[in-house]
mmCIF file of C-alpha atoms in Angstrom:
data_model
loop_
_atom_site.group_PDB
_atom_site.id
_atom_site.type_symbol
_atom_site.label_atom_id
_atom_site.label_comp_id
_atom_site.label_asym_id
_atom_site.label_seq_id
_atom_site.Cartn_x
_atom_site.Cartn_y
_atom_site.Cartn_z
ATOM 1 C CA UNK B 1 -18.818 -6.537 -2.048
ATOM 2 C CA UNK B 2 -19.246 -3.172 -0.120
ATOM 3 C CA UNK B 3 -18.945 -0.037 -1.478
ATOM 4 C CA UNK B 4 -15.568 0.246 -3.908
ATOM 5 C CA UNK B 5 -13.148 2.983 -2.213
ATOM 6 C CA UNK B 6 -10.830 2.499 -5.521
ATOM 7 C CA UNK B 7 -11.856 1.770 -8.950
ATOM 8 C CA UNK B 8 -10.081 1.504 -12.238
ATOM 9 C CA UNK B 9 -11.341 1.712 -15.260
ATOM 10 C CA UNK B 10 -9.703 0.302 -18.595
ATOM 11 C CA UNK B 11 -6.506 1.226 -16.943
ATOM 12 C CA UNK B 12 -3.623 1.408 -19.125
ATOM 13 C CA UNK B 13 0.314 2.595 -18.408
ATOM 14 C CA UNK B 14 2.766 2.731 -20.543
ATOM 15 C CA UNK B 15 6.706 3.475 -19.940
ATOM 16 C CA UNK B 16 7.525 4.784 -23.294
ATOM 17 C CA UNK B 17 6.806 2.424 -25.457
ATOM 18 C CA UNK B 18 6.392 -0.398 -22.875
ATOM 19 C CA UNK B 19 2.697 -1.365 -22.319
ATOM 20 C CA UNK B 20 3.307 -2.110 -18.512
ATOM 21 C CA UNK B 21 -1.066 -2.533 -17.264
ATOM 22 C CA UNK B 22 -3.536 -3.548 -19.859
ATOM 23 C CA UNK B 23 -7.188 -2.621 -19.764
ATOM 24 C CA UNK B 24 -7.230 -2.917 -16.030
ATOM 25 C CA UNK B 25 -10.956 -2.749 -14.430
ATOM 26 C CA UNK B 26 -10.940 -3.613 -11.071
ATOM 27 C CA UNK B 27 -13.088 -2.470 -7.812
ATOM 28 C CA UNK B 28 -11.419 -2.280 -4.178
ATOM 29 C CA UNK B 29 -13.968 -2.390 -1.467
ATOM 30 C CA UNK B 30 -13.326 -0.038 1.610
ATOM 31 C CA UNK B 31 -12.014 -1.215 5.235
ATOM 32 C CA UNK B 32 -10.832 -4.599 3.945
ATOM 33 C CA UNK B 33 -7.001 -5.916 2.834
ATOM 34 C CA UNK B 34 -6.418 -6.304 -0.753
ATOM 35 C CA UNK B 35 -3.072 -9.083 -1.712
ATOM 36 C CA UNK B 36 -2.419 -8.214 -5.748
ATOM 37 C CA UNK B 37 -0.301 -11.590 -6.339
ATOM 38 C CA UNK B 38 1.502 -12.768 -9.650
ATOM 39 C CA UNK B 39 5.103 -13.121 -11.165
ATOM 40 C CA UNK B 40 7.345 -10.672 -11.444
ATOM 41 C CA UNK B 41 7.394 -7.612 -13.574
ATOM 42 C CA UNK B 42 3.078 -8.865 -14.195
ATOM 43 C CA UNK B 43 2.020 -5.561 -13.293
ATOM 44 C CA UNK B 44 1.298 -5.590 -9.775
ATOM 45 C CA UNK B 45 3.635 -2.934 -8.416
ATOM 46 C CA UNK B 46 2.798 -0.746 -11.660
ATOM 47 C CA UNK B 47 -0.745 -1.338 -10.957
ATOM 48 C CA UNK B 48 -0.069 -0.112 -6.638
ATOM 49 C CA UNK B 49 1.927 2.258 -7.774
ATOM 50 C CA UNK B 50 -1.271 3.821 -9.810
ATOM 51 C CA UNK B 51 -3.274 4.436 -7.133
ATOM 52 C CA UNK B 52 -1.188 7.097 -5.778
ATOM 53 C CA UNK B 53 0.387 8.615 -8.996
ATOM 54 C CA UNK B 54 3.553 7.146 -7.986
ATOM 55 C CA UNK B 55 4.267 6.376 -11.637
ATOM 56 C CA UNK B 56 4.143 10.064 -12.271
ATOM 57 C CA UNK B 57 7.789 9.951 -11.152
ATOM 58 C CA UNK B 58 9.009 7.860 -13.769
ATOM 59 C CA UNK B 59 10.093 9.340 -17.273
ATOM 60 C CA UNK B 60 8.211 8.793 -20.062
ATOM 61 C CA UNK B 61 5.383 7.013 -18.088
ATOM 62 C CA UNK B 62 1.887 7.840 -19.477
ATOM 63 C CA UNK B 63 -1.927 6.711 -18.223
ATOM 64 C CA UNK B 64 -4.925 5.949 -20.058
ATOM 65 C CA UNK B 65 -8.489 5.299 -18.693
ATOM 66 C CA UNK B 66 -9.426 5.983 -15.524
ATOM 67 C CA UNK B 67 -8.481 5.360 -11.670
ATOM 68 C CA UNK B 68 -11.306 7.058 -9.208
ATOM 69 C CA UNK B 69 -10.384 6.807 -5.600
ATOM 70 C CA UNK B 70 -13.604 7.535 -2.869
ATOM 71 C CA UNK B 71 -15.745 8.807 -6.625
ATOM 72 C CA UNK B 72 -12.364 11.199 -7.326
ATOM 73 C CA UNK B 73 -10.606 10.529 -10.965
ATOM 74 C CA UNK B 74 -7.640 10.970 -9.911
ATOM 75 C CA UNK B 75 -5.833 11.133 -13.728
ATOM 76 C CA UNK B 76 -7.942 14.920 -14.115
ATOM 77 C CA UNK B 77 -5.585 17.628 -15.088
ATOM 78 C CA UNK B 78 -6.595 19.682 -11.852
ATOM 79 C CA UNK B 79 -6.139 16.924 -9.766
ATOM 80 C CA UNK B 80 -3.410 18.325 -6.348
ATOM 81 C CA UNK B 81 -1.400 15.008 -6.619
ATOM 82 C CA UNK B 82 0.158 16.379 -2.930
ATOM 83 C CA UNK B 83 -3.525 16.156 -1.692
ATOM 84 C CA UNK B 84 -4.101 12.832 -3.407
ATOM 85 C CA UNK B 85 -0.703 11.358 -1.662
ATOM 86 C CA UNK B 86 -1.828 12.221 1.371
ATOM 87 C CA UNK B 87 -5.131 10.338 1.115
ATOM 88 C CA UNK B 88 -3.155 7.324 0.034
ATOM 89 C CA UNK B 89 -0.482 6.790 1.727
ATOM 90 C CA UNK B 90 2.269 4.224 0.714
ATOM 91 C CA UNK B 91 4.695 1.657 2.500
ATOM 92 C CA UNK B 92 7.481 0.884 0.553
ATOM 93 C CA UNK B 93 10.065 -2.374 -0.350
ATOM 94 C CA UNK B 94 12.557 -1.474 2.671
ATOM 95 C CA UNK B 95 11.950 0.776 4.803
ATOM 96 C CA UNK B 96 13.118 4.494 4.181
ATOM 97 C CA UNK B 97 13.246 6.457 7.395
ATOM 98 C CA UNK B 98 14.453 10.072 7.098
ATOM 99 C CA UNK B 99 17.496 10.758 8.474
ATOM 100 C CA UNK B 100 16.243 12.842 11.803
ATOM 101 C CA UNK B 101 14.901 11.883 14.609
ATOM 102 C CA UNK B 102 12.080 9.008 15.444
ATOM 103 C CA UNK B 103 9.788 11.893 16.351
ATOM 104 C CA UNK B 104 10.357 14.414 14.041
ATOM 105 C CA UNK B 105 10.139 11.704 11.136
ATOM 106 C CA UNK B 106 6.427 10.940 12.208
ATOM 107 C CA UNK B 107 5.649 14.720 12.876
ATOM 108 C CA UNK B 108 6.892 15.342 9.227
ATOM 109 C CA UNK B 109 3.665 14.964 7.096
ATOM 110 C CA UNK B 110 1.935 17.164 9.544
ATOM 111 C CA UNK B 111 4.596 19.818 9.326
ATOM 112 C CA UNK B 112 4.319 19.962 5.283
ATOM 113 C CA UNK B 113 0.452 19.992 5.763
ATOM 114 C CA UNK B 114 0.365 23.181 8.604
ATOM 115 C CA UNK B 115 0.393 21.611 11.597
ATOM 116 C CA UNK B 116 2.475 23.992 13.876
ATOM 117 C CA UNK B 117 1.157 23.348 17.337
ATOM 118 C CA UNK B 118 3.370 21.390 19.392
ATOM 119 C CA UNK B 119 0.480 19.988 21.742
ATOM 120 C CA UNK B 120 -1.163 18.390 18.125
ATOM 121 C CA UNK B 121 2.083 17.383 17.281
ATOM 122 C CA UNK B 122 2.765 15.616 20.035
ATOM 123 C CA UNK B 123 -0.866 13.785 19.980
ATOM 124 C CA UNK B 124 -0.421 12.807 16.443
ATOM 125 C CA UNK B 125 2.894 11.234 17.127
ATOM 126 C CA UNK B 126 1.882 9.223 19.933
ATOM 127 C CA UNK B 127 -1.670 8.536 18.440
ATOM 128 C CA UNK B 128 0.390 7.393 14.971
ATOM 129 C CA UNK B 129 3.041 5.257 17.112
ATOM 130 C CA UNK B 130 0.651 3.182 19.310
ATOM 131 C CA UNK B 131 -1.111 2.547 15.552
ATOM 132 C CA UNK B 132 1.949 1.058 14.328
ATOM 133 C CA UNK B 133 2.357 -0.599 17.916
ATOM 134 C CA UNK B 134 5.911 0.874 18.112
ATOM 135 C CA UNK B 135 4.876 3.540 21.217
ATOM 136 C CA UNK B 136 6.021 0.985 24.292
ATOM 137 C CA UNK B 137 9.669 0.931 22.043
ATOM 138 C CA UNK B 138 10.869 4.071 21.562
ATOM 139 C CA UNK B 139 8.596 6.455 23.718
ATOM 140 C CA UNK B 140 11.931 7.151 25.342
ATOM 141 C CA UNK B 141 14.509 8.012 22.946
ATOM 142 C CA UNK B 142 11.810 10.097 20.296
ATOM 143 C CA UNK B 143 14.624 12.468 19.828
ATOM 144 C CA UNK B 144 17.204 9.066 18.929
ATOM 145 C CA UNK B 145 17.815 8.903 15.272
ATOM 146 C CA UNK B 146 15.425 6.762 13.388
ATOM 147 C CA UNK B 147 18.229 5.561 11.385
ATOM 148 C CA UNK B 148 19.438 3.625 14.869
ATOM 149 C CA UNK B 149 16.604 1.544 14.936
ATOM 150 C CA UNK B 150 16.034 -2.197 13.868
ATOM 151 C CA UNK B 151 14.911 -3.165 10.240
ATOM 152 C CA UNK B 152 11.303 -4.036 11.581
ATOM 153 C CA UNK B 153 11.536 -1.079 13.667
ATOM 154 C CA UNK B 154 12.038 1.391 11.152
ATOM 155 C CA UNK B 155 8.898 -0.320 8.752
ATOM 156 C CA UNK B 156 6.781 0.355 11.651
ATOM 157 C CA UNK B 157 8.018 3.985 11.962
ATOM 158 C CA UNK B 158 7.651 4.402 8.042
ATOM 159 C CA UNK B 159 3.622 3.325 8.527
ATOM 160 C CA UNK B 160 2.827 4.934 11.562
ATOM 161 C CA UNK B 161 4.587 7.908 9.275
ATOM 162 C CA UNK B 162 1.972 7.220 6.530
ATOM 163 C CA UNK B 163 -0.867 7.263 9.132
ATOM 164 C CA UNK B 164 0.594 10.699 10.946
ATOM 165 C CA UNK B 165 -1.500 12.589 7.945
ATOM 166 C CA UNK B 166 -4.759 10.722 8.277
ATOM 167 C CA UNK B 167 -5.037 8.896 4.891
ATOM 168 C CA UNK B 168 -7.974 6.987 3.637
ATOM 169 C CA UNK B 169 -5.893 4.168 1.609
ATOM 170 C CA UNK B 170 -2.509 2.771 2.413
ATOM 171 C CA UNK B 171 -0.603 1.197 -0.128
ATOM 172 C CA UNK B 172 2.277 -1.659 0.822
ATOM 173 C CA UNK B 173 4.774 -2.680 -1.907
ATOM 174 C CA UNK B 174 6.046 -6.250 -0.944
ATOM 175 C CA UNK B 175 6.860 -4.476 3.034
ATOM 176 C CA UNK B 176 7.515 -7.747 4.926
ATOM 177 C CA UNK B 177 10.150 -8.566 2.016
ATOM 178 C CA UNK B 178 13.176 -6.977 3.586
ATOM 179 C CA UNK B 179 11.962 -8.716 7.184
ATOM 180 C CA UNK B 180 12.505 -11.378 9.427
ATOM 181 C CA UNK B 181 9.827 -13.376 10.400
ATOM 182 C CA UNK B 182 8.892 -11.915 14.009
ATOM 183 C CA UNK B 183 8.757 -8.254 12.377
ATOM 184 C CA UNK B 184 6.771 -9.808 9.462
ATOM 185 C CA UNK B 185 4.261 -11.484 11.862
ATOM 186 C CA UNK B 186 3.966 -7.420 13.744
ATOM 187 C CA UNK B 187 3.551 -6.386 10.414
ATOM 188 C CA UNK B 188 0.861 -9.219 9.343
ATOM 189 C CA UNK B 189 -0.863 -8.201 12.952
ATOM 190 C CA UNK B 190 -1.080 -4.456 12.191
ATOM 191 C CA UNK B 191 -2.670 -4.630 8.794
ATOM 192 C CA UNK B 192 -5.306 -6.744 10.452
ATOM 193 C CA UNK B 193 -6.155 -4.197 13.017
ATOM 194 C CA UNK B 194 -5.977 -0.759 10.913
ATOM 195 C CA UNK B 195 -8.096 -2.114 8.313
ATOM 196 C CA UNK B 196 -11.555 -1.368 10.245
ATOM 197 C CA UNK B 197 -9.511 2.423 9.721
ATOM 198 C CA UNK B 198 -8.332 1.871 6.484
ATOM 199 C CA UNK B 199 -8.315 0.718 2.876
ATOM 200 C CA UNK B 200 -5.104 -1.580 2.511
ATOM 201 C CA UNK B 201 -3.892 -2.712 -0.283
ATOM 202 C CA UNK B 202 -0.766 -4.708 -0.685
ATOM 203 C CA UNK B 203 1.857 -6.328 -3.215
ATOM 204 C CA UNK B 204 3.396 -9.714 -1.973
ATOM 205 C CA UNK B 205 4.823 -12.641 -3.654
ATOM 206 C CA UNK B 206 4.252 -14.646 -0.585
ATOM 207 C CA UNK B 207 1.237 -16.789 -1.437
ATOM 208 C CA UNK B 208 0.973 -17.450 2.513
ATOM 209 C CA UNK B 209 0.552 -13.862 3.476
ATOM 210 C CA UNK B 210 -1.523 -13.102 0.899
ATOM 211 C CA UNK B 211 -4.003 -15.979 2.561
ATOM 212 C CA UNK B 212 -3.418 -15.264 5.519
ATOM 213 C CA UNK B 213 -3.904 -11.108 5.342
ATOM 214 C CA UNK B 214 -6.393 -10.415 2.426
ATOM 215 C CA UNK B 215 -9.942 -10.669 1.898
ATOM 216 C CA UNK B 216 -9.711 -9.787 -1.813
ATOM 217 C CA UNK B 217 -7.195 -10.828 -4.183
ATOM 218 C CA UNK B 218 -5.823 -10.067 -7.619
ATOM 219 C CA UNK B 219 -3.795 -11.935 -9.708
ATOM 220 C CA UNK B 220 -1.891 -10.174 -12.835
ATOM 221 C CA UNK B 221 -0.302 -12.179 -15.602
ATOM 222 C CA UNK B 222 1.756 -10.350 -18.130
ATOM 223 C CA UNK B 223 0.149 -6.733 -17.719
ATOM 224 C CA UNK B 224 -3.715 -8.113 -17.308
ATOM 225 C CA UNK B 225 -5.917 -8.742 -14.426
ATOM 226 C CA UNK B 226 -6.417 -12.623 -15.136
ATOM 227 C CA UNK B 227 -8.383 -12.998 -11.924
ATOM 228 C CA UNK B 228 -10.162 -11.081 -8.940
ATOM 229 C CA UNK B 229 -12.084 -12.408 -6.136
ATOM 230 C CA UNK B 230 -12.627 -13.172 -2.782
ATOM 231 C CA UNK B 231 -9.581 -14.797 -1.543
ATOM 232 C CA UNK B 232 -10.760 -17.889 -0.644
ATOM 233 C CA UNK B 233 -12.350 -18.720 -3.276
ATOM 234 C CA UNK B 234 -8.985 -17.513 -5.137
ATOM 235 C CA UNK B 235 -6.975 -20.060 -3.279
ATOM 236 C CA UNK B 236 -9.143 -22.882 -3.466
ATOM 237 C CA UNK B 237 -11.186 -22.646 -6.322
ATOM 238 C CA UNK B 238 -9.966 -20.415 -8.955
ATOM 239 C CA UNK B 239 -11.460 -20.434 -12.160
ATOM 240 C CA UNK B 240 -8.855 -19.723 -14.468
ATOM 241 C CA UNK B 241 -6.105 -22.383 -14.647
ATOM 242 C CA UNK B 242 -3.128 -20.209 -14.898
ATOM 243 C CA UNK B 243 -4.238 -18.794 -11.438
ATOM 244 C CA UNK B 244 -3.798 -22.298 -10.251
ATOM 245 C CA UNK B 245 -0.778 -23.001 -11.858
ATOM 246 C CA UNK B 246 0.749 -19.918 -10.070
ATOM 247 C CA UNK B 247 -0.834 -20.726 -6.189
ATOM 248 C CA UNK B 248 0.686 -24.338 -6.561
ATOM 249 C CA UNK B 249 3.933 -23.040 -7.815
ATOM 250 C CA UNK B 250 3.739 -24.591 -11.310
ATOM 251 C CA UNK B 251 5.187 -20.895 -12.475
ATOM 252 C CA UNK B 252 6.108 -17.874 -11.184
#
């Protein structure tokens, strides 16, 4: 494995008394996609979700252990969470545009973090469409509403709004769920090309994609990491047999 970009240690979240993640310890190696498989409610999302402090939003959720992302622990009280968002960036279930326009949507991360020229703006939103390969589409109509756009449209505008603010890490929740299969397949595409950019690590309950779009995979069961490895070994030669029983569908 190369160098680990994210790293938890003896992870543990609760929601009140709820003990959601369970002595997670688990390394993410940089420039690579990550699938984090299992049933749901195993952990998976609450596990994503930790990378970026997400969970912070959620009453009465609490952290113990450790989650270090590039060497950075990111649980310290003087930790800028802001900062930390913007180095991990996150693609959600369905896609949530804002309601404004396709340009000023991308250009928004930017705005929040000083960038007031409009010559950089416009660079960073072309730069951050052709990323999400959605330039050729709407390059005429930037001032349209993104709101007007197609579902697999408005995923792609949502990423190339995470990459807009340069993060290290991008985080995707399940995002080909709400899809249809061509803007699945864009979306499949794109992960393999920004991860020589990018750490990528993503949430799916599609065994398929997770083959198809991950070098690494982990499987959660019921709040623990049951197993992590390569992902082909994973699919064809797991070593614990409830991993099995979840690939071939015996569960799950």
């Amino acid at each position: 494995m190369d160098k680990a970009i994210i790293m938890a240690q003896d992870l543990k979240l609760y929601y009140g008394d709820f003990q959601a993640l369970k002595s997670i310890s688990l390394a993410i190696p940089g420039n690579t996609v990550t699938a984090l498989i299992g049933p749901s409610g195993c952990g998976k999302s609450s596990f994503l979700r930790s990378i970026n402090r997400m969970n912070d939003t959620i009453a009465g959720a609490r952290v113990e252990g450790h989650m270090f992302v590039d060497g950075w622990d990111i649980y310290t009280p003087e930790t800028d969470v802001v900062a930390l968002r913007k180095r991990v960036g996150m693609l959600f279930q369905r896609p949530n545009p804002f309601p404004m326009s396709i340009y000023d949507n991308v250009a928004y991360g930017p705005r929040i973090h000083g960038v007031k020229s409009k010559h950089r703006l416009d660079e960073i939103v072309e730069r951050s469409l052709i990323q999400a390969a959605l330039w050729e589409e709407v390059k005429d109509r930037l001032s349209d509403s993104a709101l007007g756009m197609s579902g697999g449209q408005q995923q792609r505008l949502c990423l190339a709004r995470v990459l807009a603010v340069d993060p290290e890490v991008i985080l995707m929740d399940e995002p080909c769920s709400a899809l249809d299969p061509v803007s699945t397949t864009k979306i499949e595409e794109l992960m393999d090309e920004l991860k020589g950019s990018y750490t990528i690590v993503i949430v799916t309950h599609n065994m398929q994609q997770a083959a198809r779009v991950s070098s690494w995979t982990a499987f959660f069961l019921d709040g623990r990491l049951i197993e992590y490895g390569e992902t082909s070994q994973v699919f064809t030669m797991p070593r614990d047999r409830r991993t099995e029983d979840y690939i071939t569908g015996r569960f799950g």
